[in-house]
């Protein structure tokens, strides 16, 4: 994804109140972010329990900031991430919900998704997949997974923002 500054980032949130937007704490690794290796930026608020954020380019390319709340209960079984759909499960997957943008969100409507707990999706899809069969094009498979992750993250961003 394209780099975004700490200032611009706060203005991209579509489902955060002014109060929530001002209380966003960036992760301590923010200045070292390798933007080229990310399909979306996601982190958990270091100060506010259960709160997390995702900045995902929407289908038209504009960055969309989403405030997420982590569900109280952990998924029953080992779940699969809806975004990277990594089958080798190198990390935990948890349920996050996002208030919809605008009046729908103020009326309490949310949309939920199962995502890698620390938003490891971009790293997961960049690992070479296992060799499915002789002659399987690993690099093409990896590029396809990166592409699919982008589409899914953008789809979620648009689902949250569309309610504006
Ligand atoms: Zn994932």
PDB file of N, CA and C and ligand atoms in Angstrom, residues 81 84 116 121 124, ligand 1:
ATOM      1  N   UNK A  81      -8.545 -17.035   9.103  1.00  0.00           N
ATOM      2  CA  UNK A  81      -8.678 -15.607   8.855  1.00  0.00           C
ATOM      3  C   UNK A  81      -9.468 -15.387   7.561  1.00  0.00           C
ATOM      4  N   UNK A  84      -6.710 -13.284   4.866  1.00  0.00           N
ATOM      5  CA  UNK A  84      -5.574 -13.932   4.185  1.00  0.00           C
ATOM      6  C   UNK A  84      -5.878 -15.400   3.914  1.00  0.00           C
ATOM      7  N   UNK A 116      -6.630 -12.178  11.494  1.00  0.00           N
ATOM      8  CA  UNK A 116      -5.420 -12.496  12.251  1.00  0.00           C
ATOM      9  C   UNK A 116      -5.297 -11.517  13.422  1.00  0.00           C
ATOM     10  N   UNK A 121      -1.762 -10.701   8.192  1.00  0.00           N
ATOM     11  CA  UNK A 121      -2.153 -11.197   6.859  1.00  0.00           C
ATOM     12  C   UNK A 121      -1.121 -10.923   5.763  1.00  0.00           C
ATOM     13  N   UNK A 124       1.640 -13.253   5.984  1.00  0.00           N
ATOM     14  CA  UNK A 124       1.227 -14.631   5.679  1.00  0.00           C
ATOM     15  C   UNK A 124       1.133 -14.888   4.182  1.00  0.00           C
TER      16      UNK A 124
HETATM   17 ZN1  LIG B   1      -5.038 -12.994   8.110  1.00  0.00          ZN
END
